[in-house]
Amino acid sequence: MQGGGGGSESGSMSTVSREDNMVVSSEDSSCRDESELELGLGLSLGGFKMHKVSRGGHYARILTAKDFPSVISASSSPSSSSSSSSSSSSSSSSSSLSRANVTAGTKRAADSVAAANSSSQVVGWPPIRAYRMNSMVNQAKNQATEGFNSTMENHKSEISTVEKGTTGISSYQNSGNAKLRKSLFVKVNMDGIPIGRKVDMNAHESYEKLAKTLEDMFLKTTPNFNPAGSRALELGMMNKLTRSSKLLDGSSDFVLTYEDKEGDWMLVGDVPWKMFLSSVKRLRIMRTSEATGLGMQIHILHVLLGFVSYSKVALNHNLQLHDCMRGTARDKEASTSRICQQTYKSKRKYRIVKAL
Amino acid sequence: MPKRLAYSLSDEVLEHVFSFIQSDKDRNVVSAVCKSWYEIERWCRRKIFVGNCYAVSPKMVIRRFPQVRSIELKGKPHFADFNLVPDGWGGYVLPWITEMAGAYPWLDEIRLKRMVVTDESLELIAKSFKDFKVLVLASCEGFSTDGLAAIAASCKNLRELDLRESEVDDSSVHWLSHFPETYTSMVSLNISCLGSGEVSFSALERLVSRCPNLRSLKLNRAVPLDKTANILRLAPQLVEFSTCTYSAELRSDVFSNLAGAFSNCKELRSLSGFWDVVPDYLPAIYSVCSRLTSLNLSYATIHSPDLIKLVSHCPSLQRLLVLDYIEDSGLEALASNCKDLQELRVFPSDPFDVEPNASLTEQGLVAVSLGCPKLQSVLYFCRRMSNAALVTIAQNCPNLTRFRLCIIEPNTADYLTGEPFDVGFGAIVEHCKDLIRLSLSGLLTDCVFEYIGKYAKKLEMLSVAFAGDSDLGLHHVLSGCESLRKLEIRDCPFGDKALLTNAAKLETMRSLLMSSCSVSLEACKLLSQKMPRLNVEVIDERGPPDSRPKNCTVDKLYIYRSVAGPRFDMPPFVWTKDEDLALRLSP
């Protein structure tokens, strides 16, 4: 069967089955259909119900640096959102759909259709091990950052290597073309939950979108289970999940932190999104109480106090930064990188204590 | 021979005879001869291989084989390597370790692939097995350097610690320092997956210097070049070595130190690593090149001229992994220099660019097929292919056992004729009678599956993506491929009919994984009912499959045979049938 033709089948699928994007899909994560919630609540299969957290005031949020007063807000990437690009590609390419199978009802319909046009929007294609992908990305990042700072420029053959390396970088990091995007999966752990998840950083264009995905992933309560057939889960994972979400009802919030490639734990949201992408190694959703207990408070204070000097540095480069953020050409990205490096390095003293 | 002789052979004699039989297949045959042979064999089997950790329970294994010394377990299906299996699906090793800790005190080898290994598991291993020797964690995850520290501290006779391609969390513990000063038995150490903070150079150097039997050392990329030379000088007996990060600029003192260190290594046969290598450093390894049999340059962004130079120094090469920077010209050089080549893997340097960034086409592979008569194993990423090339390759290399071709853009046709690649792959399966592994790509109709079903009688693993027209394709494969064990399919229009018609075949295979195909929930339920010894898992993160309309297809389907029944550790996004034959959410 051919689905995803923008026709009725996918249309009806979208109201009934469109589910929020979890980890694997390349679509924008914040699509969620309210009507699906009601259907889900209405259905009761073998004695269980799906419980969904209601949106709005009671909803727990993960704090990012934006929640702390700061002059520099996270800049959003200029590229179009992946959901709009995938939906537009699905409608425009439905006619050219070839035997790339598009099974009706799967959210991957857009992916599979896009696959007919470009392999890069399809999960797991081309079939290159995640390990290898991450190695190549890290390699490309290293070459980029080293290339601008070091003495490599003196050596001809090294320049050619770097330049070719940066060609790779621009594709790996999606500097311009919204369509060409690879997955960059990083691990996310949340305090109190033994099993982590993985999130595709490149599926989000901004901190807001990322935070939303993480909230959906970690902070929505899980379904209750069939009491007649309940089996003890060895890890007690489910108990912990429901417990921590109860903790979240109300004001106790979580803080989102990340480990950068130097091994330091930073508060998410401090640096421009692109730069964040190039240095994030993994994420941790930390309890604010734990965070404050371990020096985060100091960091928060520093951020509050330090934003004055930080903003001074930034203001000096403000014009350049602004121009650079808009540009997509490789040299603009290079100079952005350089400027960001300078402002970033000036923040070293505000880092979270490594003991975390 | 008088019948009496069979009864007069004592158990000890039989056991001694059986000890020469190592392969699992042969052992299984031996144990099927008669009851007494079954009994004798099960007491003396020392090595167990479990290809799917959910196919059997640890208790069952222990009950049948009470004196096992070595176990190999595999967890997630192969597609998990490409993020096609959601995190948290399963593959936990702790239940196995827990059972074996009590039952196999003399267990000395554990090899795991695609499993979730926790620090708790590693600590349990360290505590429970006194003579522990070999730990291989391939593509595993879930543990940190804390667990490694426990292994290092307790396993006095550890010979092999191999963490290939695993994900290890850095807990900031200097785990290498936990090897006591009295520890000297390391033979093989692979820590190439570890990050920069996780290895202390001085601890590494001390370890290397006191382990005279060290044969294989694969360092992580953070070890700088001058340290590499030091370590090589400490271990000139190395047979396998993985280099680390090269420094940015050529310094003649570092270079000559490195070249000198390499020239001492007379036993070196295999090199890998080469991250961030600068071509000017490559001549440092020329002294060992003539003896090299295996070279992994697949992380090295060096280009064709330098690769050609390098390869021309390696006439004994049997195995080459490289990026597409080698280009057709480099592969032609390879074909003329390396007549012993058995395995070639060419990876894409920039897989997501629609335009090729290196001049690598089907010509390179054709050249290698022509020049390297011993070629057996191919993994090739390229952007264009022709049926003519595939036919030529098939005719040149009838001894191929593994052929995996990835034409990067899905549904790409023959660039010369615009045709699908049915004829080309048909030629491969027809000529290569010993083919055991095949991966398809490009534009393909049901015809190719007809060829595969007809000719690929020894095929054990088949990977299919964006191919076929109808259920007939899947039916050809399931009904024709007699030796098929693993089948993985994504984005193909294969559905209920083929699956249900060939339900019995599924019990003869290890597993079938179908992602984004056309299988309905009803078929899954029916299959579950019909085949009690199959675990039918519907993996769907969108919510309960029952909540969708009847004609909706399942997202992913993973079917595997099992004598252990349904598993107890399924995450919320995996649905199976329960006793009431209705799909319910599993805890």
mmCIF file of C-alpha atoms in Angstrom, chain A residues 1-2 9 12-13 16-20 22-25 36 39-40 43 45-46 48-50 52 98-109 111-140 142-143 146 150-152 154-155 157-158 160-162 164-165 167-172 177 179-189 195-199 220 222-226 229-235 237-238 241 259 261-263 265 281-282 354, chain B residues 78 80-88 92 94-95 113-114 120 139 141-142 164-167 169-172 192-193 195-198 221 245-250 274-280 296 298-303 321 323 325 345 347-354 357 381 406-411 420 440-445 465-469 490-494 515-519 540-544 546-549 551-556 566-573 575 578-579 582-587:
data_model
loop_
_atom_site.group_PDB
_atom_site.id
_atom_site.type_symbol
_atom_site.label_atom_id
_atom_site.label_comp_id
_atom_site.label_asym_id
_atom_site.label_seq_id
_atom_site.Cartn_x
_atom_site.Cartn_y
_atom_site.Cartn_z
ATOM 1 C CA MET A 1 0.000 0.000 0.000
ATOM 2 C CA GLN A 2 1.184 3.461 -0.754
ATOM 3 C CA GLU A 9 -4.869 8.027 4.745
ATOM 4 C CA SER A 12 -6.512 10.348 9.220
ATOM 5 C CA MET A 13 -3.407 8.826 10.595
ATOM 6 C CA VAL A 16 -5.480 9.304 15.320
ATOM 7 C CA SER A 17 -1.989 8.120 15.629
ATOM 8 C CA ARG A 18 0.391 10.995 15.408
ATOM 9 C CA GLU A 19 2.498 10.609 18.426
ATOM 10 C CA ASP A 20 5.119 12.839 19.810
ATOM 11 C CA MET A 22 10.664 10.364 20.710
ATOM 12 C CA VAL A 23 14.239 9.666 20.053
ATOM 13 C CA VAL A 24 14.541 7.925 16.805
ATOM 14 C CA SER A 25 12.515 9.967 14.382
ATOM 15 C CA GLU A 36 -5.066 11.560 20.308
ATOM 16 C CA LEU A 39 -8.754 8.684 22.300
ATOM 17 C CA GLY A 40 -6.011 7.161 24.315
ATOM 18 C CA LEU A 43 -9.526 3.212 25.372
ATOM 19 C CA LEU A 45 -7.303 -2.380 27.150
ATOM 20 C CA GLY A 46 -7.190 -5.190 29.611
ATOM 21 C CA PHE A 48 -4.996 -0.317 31.969
ATOM 22 C CA LYS A 49 -5.301 3.306 31.035
ATOM 23 C CA MET A 50 -2.916 5.743 29.538
ATOM 24 C CA LYS A 52 -1.113 11.847 30.283
ATOM 25 C CA SER A 98 8.815 5.238 -5.907
ATOM 26 C CA ARG A 99 8.953 1.813 -4.434
ATOM 27 C CA ALA A 100 10.509 3.183 -1.308
ATOM 28 C CA ASN A 101 7.889 1.791 0.899
ATOM 29 C CA VAL A 102 5.788 4.215 2.762
ATOM 30 C CA THR A 103 3.581 2.289 5.076
ATOM 31 C CA ALA A 104 0.470 4.061 6.075
ATOM 32 C CA GLY A 105 0.177 5.194 9.587
ATOM 33 C CA THR A 106 3.795 5.203 10.451
ATOM 34 C CA LYS A 107 5.220 8.480 11.519
ATOM 35 C CA ARG A 108 8.158 7.505 9.454
ATOM 36 C CA ALA A 109 6.008 8.101 6.393
ATOM 37 C CA ASP A 111 10.991 9.991 6.503
ATOM 38 C CA SER A 112 10.483 7.267 3.972
ATOM 39 C CA VAL A 113 9.134 9.679 1.437
ATOM 40 C CA ALA A 114 11.995 11.983 2.033
ATOM 41 C CA ALA A 115 14.183 9.000 1.494
ATOM 42 C CA ALA A 116 13.082 8.971 -2.074
ATOM 43 C CA ASN A 117 14.692 12.361 -2.391
ATOM 44 C CA SER A 118 17.510 12.402 0.083
ATOM 45 C CA SER A 119 18.913 9.676 2.203
ATOM 46 C CA SER A 120 19.901 11.983 4.992
ATOM 47 C CA GLN A 121 16.511 12.407 6.577
ATOM 48 C CA VAL A 122 15.997 8.720 7.103
ATOM 49 C CA VAL A 123 16.884 7.183 10.410
ATOM 50 C CA GLY A 124 19.656 4.650 10.226
ATOM 51 C CA TRP A 125 20.460 5.234 6.580
ATOM 52 C CA PRO A 126 23.037 4.884 5.187
ATOM 53 C CA PRO A 127 23.758 1.990 7.514
ATOM 54 C CA ILE A 128 26.778 3.311 9.329
ATOM 55 C CA ARG A 129 27.281 2.333 12.920
ATOM 56 C CA ALA A 130 26.453 5.022 15.430
ATOM 57 C CA TYR A 131 29.926 4.471 16.864
ATOM 58 C CA ARG A 132 31.563 5.328 13.574
ATOM 59 C CA MET A 133 29.311 8.328 12.975
ATOM 60 C CA ASN A 134 30.105 9.780 16.339
ATOM 61 C CA SER A 135 33.809 9.178 15.819
ATOM 62 C CA MET A 136 33.756 10.971 12.514
ATOM 63 C CA VAL A 137 31.789 13.862 13.948
ATOM 64 C CA ASN A 138 34.196 14.215 16.839
ATOM 65 C CA GLN A 139 37.062 14.085 14.448
ATOM 66 C CA ALA A 140 35.550 16.772 12.274
ATOM 67 C CA ASN A 142 38.426 18.593 16.511
ATOM 68 C CA GLN A 143 39.799 19.524 13.149
ATOM 69 C CA GLU A 146 42.070 23.153 16.135
ATOM 70 C CA SER A 150 46.690 26.301 15.906
ATOM 71 C CA THR A 151 49.713 26.652 13.744
ATOM 72 C CA MET A 152 48.338 24.264 11.183
ATOM 73 C CA ASN A 154 51.655 27.080 8.213
ATOM 74 C CA HIS A 155 51.717 23.684 6.696
ATOM 75 C CA SER A 157 49.297 19.731 3.203
ATOM 76 C CA GLU A 158 47.707 20.140 6.564
ATOM 77 C CA SER A 160 44.271 20.885 2.541
ATOM 78 C CA THR A 161 43.417 18.253 5.093
ATOM 79 C CA VAL A 162 41.743 20.825 7.274
ATOM 80 C CA LYS A 164 38.594 18.979 3.316
ATOM 81 C CA GLY A 165 37.859 18.257 6.888
ATOM 82 C CA THR A 167 33.801 20.354 4.120
ATOM 83 C CA GLY A 168 32.934 17.284 6.055
ATOM 84 C CA ILE A 169 32.080 19.387 9.051
ATOM 85 C CA SER A 170 29.622 21.552 7.235
ATOM 86 C CA SER A 171 27.717 18.493 6.204
ATOM 87 C CA TYR A 172 27.968 16.783 9.515
ATOM 88 C CA ASN A 177 21.102 23.064 3.998
ATOM 89 C CA LYS A 179 17.559 18.998 4.242
ATOM 90 C CA LEU A 180 20.943 17.441 4.811
ATOM 91 C CA ARG A 181 21.006 16.466 8.380
ATOM 92 C CA LYS A 182 22.609 13.642 10.194
ATOM 93 C CA SER A 183 21.684 12.326 13.561
ATOM 94 C CA LEU A 184 23.765 13.254 16.548
ATOM 95 C CA PHE A 185 22.632 11.077 19.369
ATOM 96 C CA VAL A 186 23.761 11.950 22.849
ATOM 97 C CA LYS A 187 22.861 10.166 26.041
ATOM 98 C CA VAL A 188 20.519 11.778 28.478
ATOM 99 C CA ASN A 189 20.308 10.708 32.063
ATOM 100 C CA ILE A 195 18.029 3.883 32.393
ATOM 101 C CA GLY A 196 19.047 6.765 30.214
ATOM 102 C CA ARG A 197 17.699 7.721 26.856
ATOM 103 C CA LYS A 198 19.287 9.017 23.736
ATOM 104 C CA VAL A 199 18.225 12.167 21.987
ATOM 105 C CA LYS A 220 5.427 12.623 31.465
ATOM 106 C CA THR A 222 3.953 6.387 32.477
ATOM 107 C CA PRO A 223 0.869 4.283 31.961
ATOM 108 C CA ASN A 224 -0.406 2.110 34.767
ATOM 109 C CA PHE A 225 -0.075 -1.543 34.122
ATOM 110 C CA ASN A 226 -2.400 -4.441 34.029
ATOM 111 C CA GLY A 229 -0.579 -9.547 34.852
ATOM 112 C CA SER A 230 1.915 -7.362 36.648
ATOM 113 C CA ARG A 231 5.399 -8.671 36.755
ATOM 114 C CA ALA A 232 8.033 -7.285 38.985
ATOM 115 C CA LEU A 233 10.409 -5.271 36.942
ATOM 116 C CA GLU A 234 13.890 -6.103 38.113
ATOM 117 C CA LEU A 235 15.119 -2.574 38.106
ATOM 118 C CA MET A 237 12.290 1.485 36.924
ATOM 119 C CA MET A 238 8.633 2.180 36.633
ATOM 120 C CA LEU A 241 9.517 7.067 37.201
ATOM 121 C CA GLU A 259 29.129 17.634 29.596
ATOM 122 C CA LYS A 261 34.141 17.845 25.182
ATOM 123 C CA GLU A 262 36.620 18.989 27.778
ATOM 124 C CA GLY A 263 34.779 16.943 30.352
ATOM 125 C CA TRP A 265 29.654 20.009 33.258
ATOM 126 C CA LYS A 281 28.914 15.147 24.727
ATOM 127 C CA ARG A 282 26.002 14.184 26.882
ATOM 128 C CA LYS A 354 33.840 19.213 38.410
ATOM 129 C CA HIS B 78 22.013 -5.910 14.286
ATOM 130 C CA ALA B 80 20.318 -1.536 16.686
ATOM 131 C CA ASP B 81 23.721 -0.385 15.407
ATOM 132 C CA PHE B 82 21.870 2.102 13.209
ATOM 133 C CA ASN B 83 19.580 3.450 15.919
ATOM 134 C CA LEU B 84 16.662 1.437 14.580
ATOM 135 C CA VAL B 85 15.966 -0.196 17.913
ATOM 136 C CA PRO B 86 14.880 2.237 20.602
ATOM 137 C CA ASP B 87 16.958 2.664 23.703
ATOM 138 C CA GLY B 88 15.856 0.530 26.558
ATOM 139 C CA TYR B 92 20.524 -6.928 29.903
ATOM 140 C CA LEU B 94 22.854 -8.960 34.718
ATOM 141 C CA PRO B 95 20.408 -11.872 34.984
ATOM 142 C CA LYS B 113 27.802 -8.172 21.901
ATOM 143 C CA ARG B 114 25.157 -5.444 21.865
ATOM 144 C CA GLU B 120 26.898 -3.985 38.938
ATOM 145 C CA SER B 139 29.121 -2.575 21.092
ATOM 146 C CA GLU B 141 26.735 0.096 26.883
ATOM 147 C CA GLY B 142 25.512 0.921 30.340
ATOM 148 C CA ARG B 164 35.492 -2.531 21.097
ATOM 149 C CA GLU B 165 32.988 0.120 20.091
ATOM 150 C CA SER B 166 31.277 0.154 23.455
ATOM 151 C CA GLU B 167 29.918 3.220 25.139
ATOM 152 C CA ASP B 169 30.622 6.455 30.872
ATOM 153 C CA ASP B 170 33.412 8.348 32.463
ATOM 154 C CA SER B 171 33.111 8.232 36.216
ATOM 155 C CA SER B 172 36.449 9.974 36.638
ATOM 156 C CA SER B 192 39.969 2.506 21.707
ATOM 157 C CA CYS B 193 36.426 3.549 22.582
ATOM 158 C CA GLY B 195 37.303 9.174 25.928
ATOM 159 C CA SER B 196 40.058 11.522 26.749
ATOM 160 C CA GLY B 197 39.643 11.635 30.493
ATOM 161 C CA GLU B 198 39.494 7.949 31.017
ATOM 162 C CA ARG B 221 42.603 8.357 20.440
ATOM 163 C CA THR B 245 45.829 11.021 17.680
ATOM 164 C CA TYR B 246 48.486 12.553 15.592
ATOM 165 C CA SER B 247 49.685 16.004 16.488
ATOM 166 C CA ALA B 248 48.930 18.917 14.278
ATOM 167 C CA GLU B 249 52.259 19.627 12.730
ATOM 168 C CA LEU B 250 55.154 17.556 11.628
ATOM 169 C CA PHE B 274 45.057 6.723 12.670
ATOM 170 C CA TRP B 275 42.614 9.326 13.858
ATOM 171 C CA ASP B 276 43.515 12.808 12.657
ATOM 172 C CA VAL B 277 46.605 11.448 10.987
ATOM 173 C CA VAL B 278 48.685 13.915 9.043
ATOM 174 C CA PRO B 279 50.031 12.325 5.870
ATOM 175 C CA ASP B 280 53.593 13.405 6.575
ATOM 176 C CA ASN B 296 42.351 -0.079 9.291
ATOM 177 C CA SER B 298 38.768 4.008 8.081
ATOM 178 C CA TYR B 299 39.133 6.897 10.492
ATOM 179 C CA ALA B 300 41.971 8.516 8.620
ATOM 180 C CA THR B 301 41.099 11.474 6.422
ATOM 181 C CA ILE B 302 44.040 11.032 4.114
ATOM 182 C CA HIS B 303 43.624 11.170 0.413
ATOM 183 C CA LEU B 321 39.408 -0.824 5.871
ATOM 184 C CA LEU B 323 37.410 5.699 3.517
ATOM 185 C CA TYR B 325 39.099 9.004 -0.196
ATOM 186 C CA ARG B 345 35.675 -2.314 3.459
ATOM 187 C CA PHE B 347 33.280 3.632 4.097
ATOM 188 C CA PRO B 348 31.836 6.960 2.980
ATOM 189 C CA SER B 349 33.628 10.042 4.238
ATOM 190 C CA ASP B 350 30.579 12.196 3.797
ATOM 191 C CA PRO B 351 27.509 9.982 3.708
ATOM 192 C CA PHE B 352 24.928 12.748 3.751
ATOM 193 C CA ASP B 353 26.117 14.835 0.865
ATOM 194 C CA VAL B 354 24.130 14.127 -2.249
ATOM 195 C CA ASN B 357 33.116 14.183 -2.505
ATOM 196 C CA PHE B 381 29.615 2.250 0.082
ATOM 197 C CA CYS B 406 25.421 0.117 0.030
ATOM 198 C CA ILE B 407 24.462 2.460 -2.767
ATOM 199 C CA ILE B 408 23.992 5.500 -0.639
ATOM 200 C CA GLU B 409 20.883 6.978 -2.193
ATOM 201 C CA PRO B 410 17.899 4.615 -1.791
ATOM 202 C CA ASN B 411 16.298 3.349 -5.001
ATOM 203 C CA PRO B 420 16.964 -2.199 -11.256
ATOM 204 C CA LEU B 440 21.230 -5.280 -0.849
ATOM 205 C CA SER B 441 20.713 -1.701 -1.931
ATOM 206 C CA GLY B 442 19.649 0.349 -4.913
ATOM 207 C CA LEU B 443 16.548 -0.089 -7.016
ATOM 208 C CA LEU B 444 15.269 -3.654 -6.681
ATOM 209 C CA THR B 445 12.088 -5.461 -7.638
ATOM 210 C CA ALA B 465 16.249 -1.877 2.553
ATOM 211 C CA PHE B 466 13.900 0.072 0.267
ATOM 212 C CA ALA B 467 13.424 -2.880 -2.043
ATOM 213 C CA GLY B 468 10.803 -5.148 -3.558
ATOM 214 C CA ASP B 469 7.278 -4.655 -4.842
ATOM 215 C CA ARG B 490 13.419 -1.982 6.524
ATOM 216 C CA ASP B 491 11.057 0.122 4.434
ATOM 217 C CA CYS B 492 9.891 -2.650 2.101
ATOM 218 C CA PRO B 493 6.314 -3.428 1.070
ATOM 219 C CA PHE B 494 6.361 -6.858 2.665
ATOM 220 C CA SER B 515 11.031 -1.998 10.322
ATOM 221 C CA SER B 516 8.530 0.265 8.553
ATOM 222 C CA CYS B 517 7.084 -2.518 6.428
ATOM 223 C CA SER B 518 3.474 -3.463 5.776
ATOM 224 C CA VAL B 519 2.713 -5.958 8.496
ATOM 225 C CA ASP B 540 6.154 0.846 18.686
ATOM 226 C CA GLU B 541 6.858 4.053 20.498
ATOM 227 C CA ARG B 542 3.677 5.731 19.343
ATOM 228 C CA GLY B 543 1.453 4.021 21.865
ATOM 229 C CA PRO B 544 -0.648 0.856 22.045
ATOM 230 C CA ASP B 546 -4.546 -1.618 19.370
ATOM 231 C CA SER B 547 -5.543 2.003 19.581
ATOM 232 C CA ARG B 548 -4.975 2.499 15.888
ATOM 233 C CA PRO B 549 -7.287 1.510 13.033
ATOM 234 C CA ASN B 551 -5.420 -1.545 8.705
ATOM 235 C CA CYS B 552 -2.624 0.313 10.365
ATOM 236 C CA THR B 553 0.767 -1.325 10.110
ATOM 237 C CA VAL B 554 3.141 -1.879 12.950
ATOM 238 C CA ASP B 555 6.221 0.258 13.226
ATOM 239 C CA LYS B 556 8.760 -2.465 13.950
ATOM 240 C CA PRO B 566 8.198 -14.308 26.694
ATOM 241 C CA ARG B 567 10.732 -12.161 28.423
ATOM 242 C CA PHE B 568 10.193 -10.297 31.667
ATOM 243 C CA ASP B 569 12.079 -7.131 30.986
ATOM 244 C CA MET B 570 10.186 -5.539 28.154
ATOM 245 C CA PRO B 571 9.987 -1.752 28.097
ATOM 246 C CA PRO B 572 6.650 0.017 27.632
ATOM 247 C CA PHE B 573 7.063 0.362 23.897
ATOM 248 C CA TRP B 575 4.000 -5.206 22.846
ATOM 249 C CA ASP B 578 -0.506 -12.445 26.616
ATOM 250 C CA GLU B 579 -2.211 -15.626 27.582
ATOM 251 C CA ALA B 582 -4.978 -10.076 23.231
ATOM 252 C CA LEU B 583 -2.126 -7.679 22.932
ATOM 253 C CA ARG B 584 -1.559 -5.840 26.139
ATOM 254 C CA LEU B 585 0.951 -3.498 27.487
ATOM 255 C CA SER B 586 3.759 -5.392 29.091
ATOM 256 C CA PRO B 587 5.302 -4.273 32.371
#
